[in-house]
Amino acid sequence: GTPDPPPAARARVRRDCRTSLGKALLSSMFAVGADVLDIGGSGGRRSRNDPLGAPPSALGGPTGFCLPPTADPAAFCRTNFTAEKGKDMNQEIKFAKGTTTLAFKYNGGIIISVDSRATQGPYIASQNVKKVIEINKFLVGTMAGGAADCQFWERNLGTQCRLYELRNKERISVAAASKLLANTLLQYRGYGLSMGTMITGWDKTGPQLYYVDDAGTRLHGDMFAVGSGSTWAYGVLDNYYRPDLTDEEAIELGKRAIYHATHRDAFSGGMNNVYIMKPDGWTQVYRGDVNDYHYALFPPPPPPPGGPPLPATAA
Amino acid sequence: PVRPPPPPPRPPRRRSCARAPGTRPSLPSEGPRAPGSCHIMSRYDRAITVFSPDGNLFQVEYAMEAVRRGATTVGVRGADCVILGVERKAVANLQDPRTIRKICKVDDHLTLAFSGLTADARVLVNKTRLECQSYRLTCEDAPTVEYVARFMAKTQQRYTQRGGVRPFGVSSMLAGFSPDAEPQLWLVEPSGTFSAWRANAIGGRNEKAVKEFLVKNWAAGLDEAASVRLTGKALLEVV
């Protein structure tokens, strides 16, 4: 069925319902998918919270939660936080945005490789953020953009996936899970959410990878890199990717791509976490500091014989 | 000014038939009425949302009675097919019989045949078709027969638990295939229950006789021709 409009839209419509135009808007807004049981009048509409009211959509809609008591949350975010793409270089409250996350599908499964740095402008807020969100044993999501948005909505997606499993006695497909998330984000479009996430998993059709973002975009593909360091990651991935990589080669490729992105992008760094997706679920196969990896790949040259010792390398 | 005296209290109305509070009037399908019993509704069957003291929802039972007044529908599950047969009642001379549709396509892979009130069935089938497309849009996959049966049952149950509405007077048989290509036949009733069957009959004057015929003659592993023959013979039991 048609999902309910988000709470703020309903609040807006409720305020307008006193005018006749508002009444027309009210009836048209609820006409599609309106339960025929709503026997007329605002009495039926008012009892939106009663347990015998219109039921939630069959596959579970987004959890209702209170929006800030402003007329237009999207405009509020735009004016007060400058939370808009391309205009947020001088934010007063800076949202953590820099990241590099990547995932690619090969013959043996899917590799998910992420960094772990969170920045607020030039300030490194954390080097240890968990950017892979384990939705369930067979589904993994990555985080890029607003950390709270990603965490909350992917946990919400986990709830919906579990309900699907309980109702239908089988695991949800990755296509359906990513569609549920994309539908949710599309409902909140313009409300200031910031998410660029990849939903990956292994279902009956094999390994699947979807990119979902806050605009409601949902793309099916074999390789994605998301975040401020994605361009460097794509450079490495595009050069060395082959579908017939072995597991070790694929893991190494994931590590390298993140390493190169963190080396050049100021907003990416910290620890590299690599996960692999196999038919029986995901496993974390690597967690290491990208700085140590740099010196493993490019060890400093030995001091010249007889000359002064090189200064100790900075941490 | 002198007010007229208040009218004397009216004597209490005596019902013309005495019945224990929990019982309901006998239904036509239960055979001829005993002399002296009457058809006045008891206190507990007027509103859908009221249980009777002995735990009946009379309106739901009356809905099933409405199903029995409809034409018979027979469903048989064979080894690799599902057969749905409906009884076509005698049509008026001037009516075009092809416009009476009792077997409805719900989705590419699902068909439904119903017994009971045709108008109610139309509304229910429309809701079900919408739900199938909504499922396809959200999950990018065809809904299973069990999912659709569960949705129909959930819809019908909702109409038994709300004031101001009445239940759908429709029982439906849903035929389709599972993702493993197993034939499936599901029955959905006005009370909101759903279950899978190997063969069943709903509606019609002689429902019991048709069901007994199916119990006696259904066997596992029937091919398409044998299933069709069984369905036809079961329908002949109606008359």
Coordinates of C-alpha atoms in Angstrom, one line a residue:
Chain A
G1 CA 0.0 0.0 0.0
T2 CA 1.0 3.7 -0.1
P3 CA 3.1 4.6 2.9
D4 CA 1.9 7.4 5.2
P5 CA 3.2 10.8 4.6
P6 CA 5.8 11.9 7.2
P7 CA 4.5 13.4 10.4
A8 CA 5.4 17.0 9.6
A9 CA 3.5 16.9 6.4
R10 CA 0.5 15.5 8.2
A11 CA 0.9 18.3 10.8
R12 CA 1.0 20.9 8.1
V13 CA -2.1 19.5 6.5
R14 CA -3.9 19.2 9.8
R15 CA -3.3 23.0 10.4
D16 CA -4.7 23.8 7.0
C17 CA -7.7 21.7 7.3
R18 CA -9.8 24.5 8.6
T19 CA -9.9 26.2 5.2
S20 CA -11.9 24.8 2.4
L21 CA -8.8 24.5 0.3
G22 CA -7.2 22.7 3.2
K23 CA -10.1 20.4 3.3
A24 CA -9.7 19.6 -0.4
L25 CA -6.0 19.1 0.2
L26 CA -6.7 16.8 3.2
S27 CA -9.1 14.6 1.3
S28 CA -6.9 14.5 -1.8
M29 CA -3.8 13.7 0.3
F30 CA -5.5 10.8 1.9
A31 CA -7.6 9.7 -1.0
V32 CA -5.0 7.3 -2.6
G33 CA -4.7 4.3 -0.4
A34 CA -7.2 5.8 2.1
D35 CA -8.9 3.0 4.0
V36 CA -12.5 2.8 2.9
L37 CA -13.2 2.3 6.6
D38 CA -12.6 6.1 7.3
I39 CA -16.2 7.1 7.6
G40 CA -15.9 10.7 6.7
G41 CA -15.2 13.9 8.7
S42 CA -12.3 15.0 10.6
G43 CA -13.2 12.6 13.4
G44 CA -11.7 9.7 11.4
R45 CA -8.6 11.7 10.5
R46 CA -8.1 12.8 14.1
S47 CA -7.9 9.3 15.4
R48 CA -4.7 8.6 13.5
N49 CA -3.2 7.1 16.6
D50 CA -6.0 4.8 17.5
P51 CA -5.2 1.1 17.2
L52 CA -8.1 0.4 14.9
G53 CA -7.0 3.1 12.5
A54 CA -5.5 2.6 9.1
P55 CA -2.8 -0.1 9.5
P56 CA 0.8 0.5 8.6
S57 CA 1.9 -0.6 5.2
A58 CA 2.4 -4.3 4.8
L59 CA 6.2 -4.3 4.9
G60 CA 6.6 -1.8 7.7
G61 CA 7.1 1.9 7.2
P62 CA 9.6 4.1 8.8
T63 CA 9.3 4.6 12.5
G64 CA 7.4 7.7 13.3
F65 CA 9.3 10.1 15.5
C66 CA 8.9 13.7 16.4
L67 CA 10.3 16.2 14.1
P68 CA 11.5 19.6 15.4
P69 CA 8.6 21.9 16.0
T70 CA 9.3 24.1 13.1
A71 CA 7.1 24.8 10.1
D72 CA 9.6 23.4 7.6
P73 CA 12.5 21.3 8.9
A74 CA 14.2 21.3 5.5
A75 CA 14.3 25.1 5.2
F76 CA 15.4 25.3 8.9
C77 CA 18.4 23.0 8.2
R78 CA 19.3 25.0 5.1
T79 CA 19.2 28.4 6.7
N80 CA 20.7 27.6 10.1
F81 CA 23.1 24.8 9.4
T82 CA 23.8 25.6 5.7
A83 CA 23.3 21.9 5.3
E84 CA 23.3 21.9 1.6
K85 CA 25.6 20.2 -0.9
G86 CA 28.2 22.6 -2.2
K87 CA 27.4 25.4 0.2
D88 CA 28.6 23.8 3.4
M89 CA 32.2 25.0 3.5
N90 CA 31.6 27.7 6.1
Q91 CA 29.1 25.9 8.4
E92 CA 28.9 27.1 12.0
I93 CA 28.0 23.6 13.1
K94 CA 30.0 21.3 10.9
F95 CA 28.6 17.9 10.1
A96 CA 31.1 15.1 9.7
K97 CA 31.2 14.3 6.0
G98 CA 34.6 13.3 4.8
T99 CA 35.1 9.6 4.3
T100 CA 36.1 6.9 1.9
T101 CA 34.0 3.7 1.7
L102 CA 34.1 1.2 -1.1
A103 CA 32.6 -2.1 -2.0
F104 CA 33.0 -4.3 -5.1
K105 CA 31.6 -7.6 -6.2
Y106 CA 33.9 -10.3 -7.6
N107 CA 33.5 -14.0 -8.4
G108 CA 34.1 -15.0 -4.8
G109 CA 31.7 -12.6 -3.2
I110 CA 31.8 -8.9 -2.1
I111 CA 34.6 -6.9 -0.5
I112 CA 33.7 -4.0 1.7
S113 CA 36.5 -1.7 2.7
V114 CA 36.1 1.5 4.7
D115 CA 38.2 4.1 6.6
S116 CA 37.4 5.4 10.0
R117 CA 38.0 9.1 10.2
A118 CA 35.4 11.6 11.2
T119 CA 36.1 15.3 10.6
Q120 CA 34.4 18.5 11.6
G121 CA 35.9 21.0 9.1
P122 CA 39.7 20.8 9.7
Y123 CA 39.3 19.1 13.1
I124 CA 39.7 15.4 13.2
A125 CA 36.9 14.4 15.6
S126 CA 37.7 10.7 15.6
Q127 CA 40.1 8.2 14.0
N128 CA 38.1 5.2 15.1
V129 CA 34.5 5.4 13.7
K130 CA 32.8 2.2 12.8
K131 CA 31.6 2.9 9.2
V132 CA 30.3 -0.6 8.5
I133 CA 26.9 -1.2 10.0
E134 CA 26.0 -4.8 10.4
I135 CA 22.3 -4.9 9.6
N136 CA 22.1 -8.7 10.1
K137 CA 24.2 -11.7 9.5
F138 CA 23.7 -11.5 5.7
L139 CA 23.4 -7.8 5.2
V140 CA 25.9 -5.1 5.7
G141 CA 25.6 -1.3 5.1
T142 CA 28.3 1.3 4.9
M143 CA 28.2 4.8 6.3
A144 CA 29.1 8.0 4.5
G145 CA 27.6 11.4 5.3
G146 CA 25.8 12.1 8.5
A147 CA 26.8 9.4 11.0
A148 CA 23.6 9.6 13.0
D149 CA 21.5 9.4 10.0
C150 CA 23.3 6.3 8.7
Q151 CA 23.3 4.5 12.0
F152 CA 19.6 5.2 12.8
W153 CA 18.2 4.4 9.4
E154 CA 20.3 1.3 8.9
R155 CA 19.2 0.0 12.3
N156 CA 15.7 0.8 11.4
L157 CA 16.2 -1.1 8.2
G158 CA 17.4 -4.0 10.4
T159 CA 14.1 -3.9 12.2
Q160 CA 12.2 -4.0 9.0
C161 CA 14.3 -6.9 7.7
R162 CA 13.7 -8.9 10.8
L163 CA 10.0 -8.3 10.6
Y164 CA 10.1 -9.5 7.0
E165 CA 11.9 -12.7 8.1
L166 CA 9.4 -13.4 10.8
R167 CA 6.3 -12.8 8.6
N168 CA 7.6 -14.6 5.5
K169 CA 9.8 -17.3 7.0
E170 CA 12.6 -16.5 4.7
R171 CA 15.4 -13.9 4.5
I172 CA 14.8 -10.7 2.7
S173 CA 16.5 -10.1 -0.6
V174 CA 19.1 -7.4 -0.9
A175 CA 17.0 -5.8 -3.6
A176 CA 14.1 -5.5 -1.3
A177 CA 16.1 -4.3 1.7
S178 CA 17.8 -1.6 -0.3
K179 CA 14.4 -0.7 -1.8
L180 CA 12.9 -0.3 1.7
L181 CA 15.7 2.0 2.7
A182 CA 15.5 4.0 -0.5
N183 CA 11.7 4.4 0.0
T184 CA 12.3 5.7 3.5
L185 CA 14.9 8.2 2.4
L186 CA 12.7 9.3 -0.4
Q187 CA 9.9 10.2 2.0
Y188 CA 12.3 12.3 4.0
R189 CA 13.8 14.0 0.9
G190 CA 14.4 17.7 1.6
Y191 CA 14.5 17.2 5.3
G192 CA 18.2 17.5 5.6
L193 CA 19.2 13.9 5.8
S194 CA 22.7 13.2 4.6
M195 CA 23.6 9.6 3.7
G196 CA 25.5 7.8 1.0
T197 CA 25.4 4.2 1.8
M198 CA 26.0 0.8 0.2
I199 CA 23.8 -2.1 1.1
T200 CA 25.4 -5.4 0.3
G201 CA 24.5 -9.0 1.0
W202 CA 24.2 -12.5 -0.2
D203 CA 20.7 -13.8 -1.0
K204 CA 19.2 -16.5 -3.2
T205 CA 20.2 -14.6 -6.4
G206 CA 23.8 -14.4 -5.2
P207 CA 26.0 -11.6 -4.0
Q208 CA 24.3 -8.2 -4.5
L209 CA 25.4 -4.6 -4.1
Y210 CA 23.3 -1.5 -4.1
Y211 CA 24.1 2.2 -3.6
V212 CA 21.5 4.2 -1.8
D213 CA 21.7 7.9 -1.0
D214 CA 19.7 10.6 0.8
A215 CA 18.1 11.8 -2.5
G216 CA 16.4 8.4 -2.8
T217 CA 18.9 7.2 -5.5
R218 CA 19.2 3.5 -5.6
L219 CA 21.7 1.9 -8.0
H220 CA 22.6 -1.7 -8.6
G221 CA 26.2 -2.2 -9.5
D222 CA 29.4 -4.2 -9.2
M223 CA 31.6 -1.5 -7.7
F224 CA 31.0 1.7 -5.8
A225 CA 33.2 4.1 -3.8
V226 CA 31.5 6.8 -1.7
G227 CA 32.8 9.8 0.1
S228 CA 35.3 12.6 -0.3
G229 CA 38.1 10.1 -1.1
S230 CA 36.2 8.1 -3.6
T231 CA 37.9 9.5 -6.6
W232 CA 41.3 8.1 -5.4
A233 CA 39.7 4.8 -4.5
Y234 CA 38.1 4.5 -8.0
G235 CA 41.5 5.2 -9.6
V236 CA 43.0 2.2 -7.9
L237 CA 40.0 0.0 -8.2
D238 CA 39.5 0.7 -11.9
N239 CA 43.1 -0.1 -12.6
Y240 CA 43.4 -3.5 -10.8
Y241 CA 39.8 -4.8 -10.6
R242 CA 39.1 -8.2 -12.3
P243 CA 36.1 -10.4 -11.7
D244 CA 38.2 -13.5 -11.2
L245 CA 40.3 -12.2 -8.3
T246 CA 41.1 -14.6 -5.6
D247 CA 39.9 -13.8 -2.0
E248 CA 43.4 -12.7 -1.0
E249 CA 43.8 -10.5 -4.1
A250 CA 40.4 -8.9 -3.6
I251 CA 41.2 -8.1 0.1
E252 CA 44.5 -6.6 -0.9
L253 CA 42.8 -4.5 -3.6
G254 CA 40.3 -3.2 -1.0
K255 CA 43.1 -2.3 1.4
R256 CA 45.1 -0.6 -1.3
A257 CA 42.3 1.5 -2.6
I258 CA 41.4 2.8 0.9
Y259 CA 45.1 3.4 1.6
H260 CA 45.6 5.5 -1.5
A261 CA 42.4 7.5 -0.7
T262 CA 43.5 8.1 2.9
H263 CA 47.0 9.1 1.7
R264 CA 45.7 11.9 -0.4
D265 CA 42.3 12.9 1.0
A266 CA 42.6 14.9 4.2
F267 CA 39.2 13.8 5.4
S268 CA 39.9 10.1 5.3
G269 CA 42.3 8.2 7.5
G270 CA 42.5 6.3 10.7
M271 CA 41.9 2.5 10.6
N272 CA 41.0 0.5 7.5
N273 CA 38.2 -2.1 8.1
V274 CA 37.8 -4.8 5.5
Y275 CA 34.8 -7.2 5.4
I276 CA 34.1 -10.0 3.1
M277 CA 30.6 -11.2 2.1
K278 CA 30.2 -15.0 1.5
P279 CA 27.2 -17.2 1.1
D280 CA 27.0 -17.9 4.8
G281 CA 27.3 -14.2 5.8
W282 CA 29.9 -11.5 6.4
T283 CA 33.2 -11.7 8.2
Q284 CA 35.7 -9.0 9.1
V285 CA 39.0 -10.0 7.6
Y286 CA 41.2 -7.0 8.3
R287 CA 41.5 -4.1 10.6
G288 CA 44.7 -2.0 10.5
D289 CA 46.1 1.5 10.7
V290 CA 46.6 3.0 7.2
N291 CA 49.7 4.8 8.4
D292 CA 51.3 1.5 9.4
Y293 CA 50.3 0.1 6.0
H294 CA 52.0 3.0 4.3
Y295 CA 55.3 2.2 6.0
A296 CA 54.8 -1.5 5.2
L297 CA 54.4 -0.6 1.6
F298 CA 57.0 2.1 1.4
P299 CA 59.5 1.6 4.2
P300 CA 61.7 4.6 4.8
P301 CA 65.1 4.4 3.0
P302 CA 67.9 3.1 5.2
P303 CA 70.3 5.8 6.5
P304 CA 73.3 6.4 4.3
P305 CA 76.4 4.6 5.7
G306 CA 78.4 6.9 8.0
G307 CA 75.9 9.8 7.8
P308 CA 73.8 11.1 10.6
P309 CA 70.8 9.0 11.6
L310 CA 67.5 10.0 10.1
P311 CA 65.0 11.7 12.6
A312 CA 62.5 9.3 14.0
T313 CA 59.4 9.2 11.8
A314 CA 56.5 11.2 13.1
A315 CA 53.5 9.1 14.2
Chain B
P1 CA -49.9 27.1 33.8
V2 CA -50.9 23.5 34.6
R3 CA -48.7 21.0 33.0
P4 CA -50.3 17.8 31.7
P5 CA -49.6 14.7 33.9
P6 CA -46.7 12.6 32.7
P7 CA -47.7 9.6 30.6
P8 CA -48.0 6.3 32.5
P9 CA -45.0 4.1 32.1
R10 CA -45.3 1.7 29.2
P11 CA -45.4 -2.0 30.1
P12 CA -42.2 -3.8 29.0
R13 CA -42.4 -5.3 25.5
R14 CA -42.5 -9.1 25.7
R15 CA -40.6 -10.8 22.9
S16 CA -42.7 -13.3 21.1
C17 CA -40.2 -16.0 21.4
A18 CA -38.1 -17.0 24.4
R19 CA -34.5 -18.0 23.8
A20 CA -31.4 -18.3 26.0
P21 CA -29.3 -15.1 25.8
G22 CA -26.3 -16.6 24.1
T23 CA -27.9 -18.6 21.3
R24 CA -28.6 -17.3 17.9
P25 CA -31.5 -17.9 15.5
S26 CA -31.0 -21.0 13.4
L27 CA -29.5 -20.4 10.1
P28 CA -31.2 -21.7 6.9
S29 CA -28.3 -23.9 6.1
E30 CA -28.9 -25.8 9.4
G31 CA -32.1 -27.2 8.1
P32 CA -35.7 -26.5 8.7
R33 CA -36.6 -24.5 11.8
A34 CA -38.2 -26.2 14.7
P35 CA -41.8 -25.0 15.1
G36 CA -42.1 -22.1 17.6
S37 CA -38.6 -20.8 16.9
C38 CA -38.4 -17.5 15.2
H39 CA -36.1 -15.4 13.1
I40 CA -35.9 -12.3 15.3
M41 CA -32.2 -11.4 15.8
S42 CA -30.9 -12.0 19.3
R43 CA -29.1 -9.2 21.2
Y44 CA -25.6 -10.2 20.2
D45 CA -25.7 -10.3 16.4
R46 CA -26.5 -6.8 15.5
A47 CA -23.0 -5.3 16.0
I48 CA -19.9 -6.8 14.5
T49 CA -17.7 -5.8 17.4
V50 CA -19.8 -7.6 20.1
F51 CA -19.0 -11.1 21.3
S52 CA -21.9 -13.2 22.4
P53 CA -21.6 -14.7 25.9
D54 CA -20.6 -18.1 24.5
G55 CA -17.8 -16.6 22.3
N56 CA -19.5 -16.2 18.9
L57 CA -19.2 -13.3 16.5
F58 CA -22.5 -13.8 14.9
Q59 CA -22.0 -11.4 12.1
V60 CA -18.9 -13.4 10.9
E61 CA -21.0 -16.5 11.0
Y62 CA -23.7 -14.9 9.0
A63 CA -21.1 -13.8 6.5
M64 CA -20.1 -17.5 6.1
E65 CA -23.8 -18.1 5.6
A66 CA -23.8 -15.6 2.8
V67 CA -21.0 -17.5 1.2
R68 CA -23.1 -20.7 1.3
R69 CA -25.8 -18.9 -0.6
G70 CA -23.3 -18.2 -3.5
A71 CA -22.4 -20.6 -6.3
T72 CA -20.1 -23.5 -5.6
T73 CA -16.4 -23.2 -6.3
V74 CA -14.2 -26.3 -6.3
G75 CA -10.4 -26.3 -6.2
V76 CA -8.1 -29.3 -6.7
R77 CA -4.4 -29.5 -6.5
G78 CA -2.7 -31.9 -8.9
A79 CA 0.8 -33.0 -9.2
D80 CA 1.9 -30.1 -11.3
C81 CA -1.3 -28.0 -11.6
V82 CA -4.1 -26.4 -9.7
I83 CA -7.7 -26.6 -11.1
L84 CA -10.4 -24.1 -10.1
G85 CA -14.0 -24.9 -11.1
V86 CA -17.0 -22.7 -10.5
E87 CA -20.7 -23.5 -10.9
R88 CA -22.4 -21.2 -13.3
K89 CA -25.9 -20.8 -12.1
A90 CA -28.7 -20.5 -14.6
V91 CA -28.5 -17.2 -16.3
A92 CA -31.4 -15.1 -17.6
N93 CA -32.1 -15.4 -21.2
L94 CA -31.1 -11.9 -22.1
Q95 CA -28.0 -11.8 -20.0
D96 CA -24.5 -12.2 -21.6
P97 CA -23.0 -15.0 -19.5
R98 CA -19.5 -14.1 -20.4
T99 CA -19.7 -10.9 -18.3
I100 CA -20.2 -12.9 -15.1
R101 CA -16.7 -13.4 -14.0
K102 CA -16.0 -15.6 -10.9
I103 CA -12.4 -16.5 -11.7
C104 CA -10.2 -13.5 -11.4
K105 CA -6.5 -13.0 -12.3
V106 CA -4.8 -11.4 -9.3
D107 CA -1.3 -11.3 -10.7
D108 CA 0.7 -13.0 -13.5
H109 CA 1.2 -16.1 -11.5
L110 CA -2.0 -16.1 -9.3
T111 CA -5.6 -16.7 -9.9
L112 CA -8.6 -16.5 -7.5
A113 CA -12.1 -18.0 -7.5
F114 CA -14.6 -16.9 -5.0
S115 CA -18.0 -17.8 -3.6
G116 CA -20.4 -15.4 -2.0
L117 CA -21.3 -11.8 -2.7
T118 CA -19.9 -10.7 -6.0
A119 CA -19.7 -7.1 -5.2
D120 CA -17.7 -7.7 -2.0
A121 CA -15.4 -10.0 -4.0
R122 CA -14.8 -7.3 -6.6
V123 CA -13.6 -4.9 -3.8
L124 CA -11.5 -7.5 -2.2
V125 CA -9.9 -8.6 -5.5
N126 CA -9.1 -5.0 -6.3
K127 CA -7.3 -4.5 -3.0
T128 CA -5.4 -7.7 -3.5
R129 CA -4.3 -6.8 -7.0
L130 CA -3.1 -3.4 -5.7
E131 CA -1.2 -5.2 -2.9
C132 CA 0.5 -7.6 -5.4
Q133 CA 1.8 -4.6 -7.4
S134 CA 2.9 -2.8 -4.3
Y135 CA 4.9 -5.9 -3.3
R136 CA 6.4 -6.1 -6.7
L137 CA 7.4 -2.4 -6.5
T138 CA 9.0 -2.7 -3.1
C139 CA 10.6 -6.1 -3.2
E140 CA 11.3 -6.4 -6.9
D141 CA 9.9 -9.9 -6.8
A142 CA 6.6 -11.7 -7.3
P143 CA 4.7 -12.2 -4.0
T144 CA 4.2 -15.8 -2.9
V145 CA 0.8 -17.3 -2.8
E146 CA 1.0 -17.5 0.9
Y147 CA 1.8 -13.8 1.2
V148 CA -1.3 -12.9 -0.9
A149 CA -3.5 -15.2 1.0
R150 CA -2.2 -13.7 4.3
F151 CA -2.9 -10.2 3.0
M152 CA -6.5 -11.1 2.0
A153 CA -7.0 -12.8 5.4
K154 CA -5.6 -9.7 7.2
T155 CA -8.0 -7.4 5.2
Q156 CA -11.0 -9.6 5.9
Q157 CA -10.1 -9.8 9.6
R158 CA -9.9 -6.0 9.9
Y159 CA -13.5 -5.7 8.8
T160 CA -14.5 -8.0 11.6
Q161 CA -13.0 -5.8 14.3
R162 CA -14.3 -2.3 13.5
G163 CA -17.5 -0.5 14.1
G164 CA -19.7 0.6 11.3
V165 CA -18.7 -1.9 8.8
R166 CA -19.6 -5.5 8.0
P167 CA -17.4 -8.4 7.0
F168 CA -16.9 -9.4 3.4
G169 CA -19.3 -12.1 2.5
V170 CA -16.7 -13.8 0.3
S171 CA -14.6 -17.0 0.6
S172 CA -11.8 -17.2 -1.9
M173 CA -9.6 -19.9 -3.3
L174 CA -6.2 -18.7 -4.4
A175 CA -4.2 -20.9 -6.9
G176 CA -0.6 -20.4 -7.8
F177 CA 2.9 -21.9 -7.6
S178 CA 5.6 -21.5 -5.0
P179 CA 9.0 -20.4 -6.0
D180 CA 10.0 -24.0 -6.2
A181 CA 7.2 -24.6 -8.7
E182 CA 5.1 -26.5 -6.3
P183 CA 1.3 -26.1 -6.9
Q184 CA -0.5 -24.3 -4.1
L185 CA -4.2 -23.9 -3.2
W186 CA -5.1 -21.5 -0.4
L187 CA -8.5 -20.9 1.1
V188 CA -9.4 -17.5 2.7
E189 CA -12.6 -17.1 4.7
P190 CA -14.7 -14.1 5.9
S191 CA -13.4 -14.7 9.5
G192 CA -9.9 -13.9 8.3
T193 CA -8.4 -17.3 8.5
F194 CA -6.4 -18.8 5.7
S195 CA -5.0 -22.3 5.1
A196 CA -3.6 -24.4 2.4
W197 CA -5.6 -27.3 0.9
R198 CA -5.1 -30.2 -1.4
A199 CA -8.7 -30.0 -2.5
N200 CA -11.7 -28.1 -1.2
A201 CA -15.2 -26.8 -2.1
I202 CA -16.9 -23.6 -0.9
G203 CA -20.3 -22.2 -1.3
G204 CA -23.4 -23.8 -2.8
R205 CA -26.3 -25.7 -1.7
N206 CA -24.6 -29.0 -1.3
E207 CA -21.3 -28.0 0.1
K208 CA -21.0 -31.0 2.4
A209 CA -21.7 -33.6 -0.3
V210 CA -19.1 -32.0 -2.6
K211 CA -16.5 -32.0 0.1
E212 CA -17.2 -35.6 0.9
F213 CA -16.8 -36.5 -2.7
L214 CA -13.4 -34.8 -2.8
V215 CA -12.2 -36.5 0.3
K216 CA -13.2 -39.8 -1.1
N217 CA -11.7 -39.3 -4.6
W218 CA -8.7 -37.0 -4.3
A219 CA -5.4 -38.8 -4.7
A220 CA -1.9 -37.4 -4.7
G221 CA -0.1 -37.2 -8.1
L222 CA -3.1 -36.5 -10.3
D223 CA -2.1 -35.2 -13.7
E224 CA -3.9 -32.3 -15.3
A225 CA -6.6 -34.3 -17.2
A226 CA -7.4 -36.3 -14.1
S227 CA -7.6 -33.2 -11.9
V228 CA -9.9 -31.5 -14.4
R229 CA -12.1 -34.6 -14.4
L230 CA -12.2 -34.7 -10.6
T231 CA -13.2 -31.1 -10.4
G232 CA -15.9 -31.6 -13.0
K233 CA -17.3 -34.6 -11.2
A234 CA -17.2 -32.7 -7.9
L235 CA -19.2 -29.9 -9.4
L236 CA -21.8 -32.4 -10.6
E237 CA -22.4 -33.3 -7.0
V238 CA -23.9 -29.9 -6.4
V239 CA -27.0 -30.7 -8.2

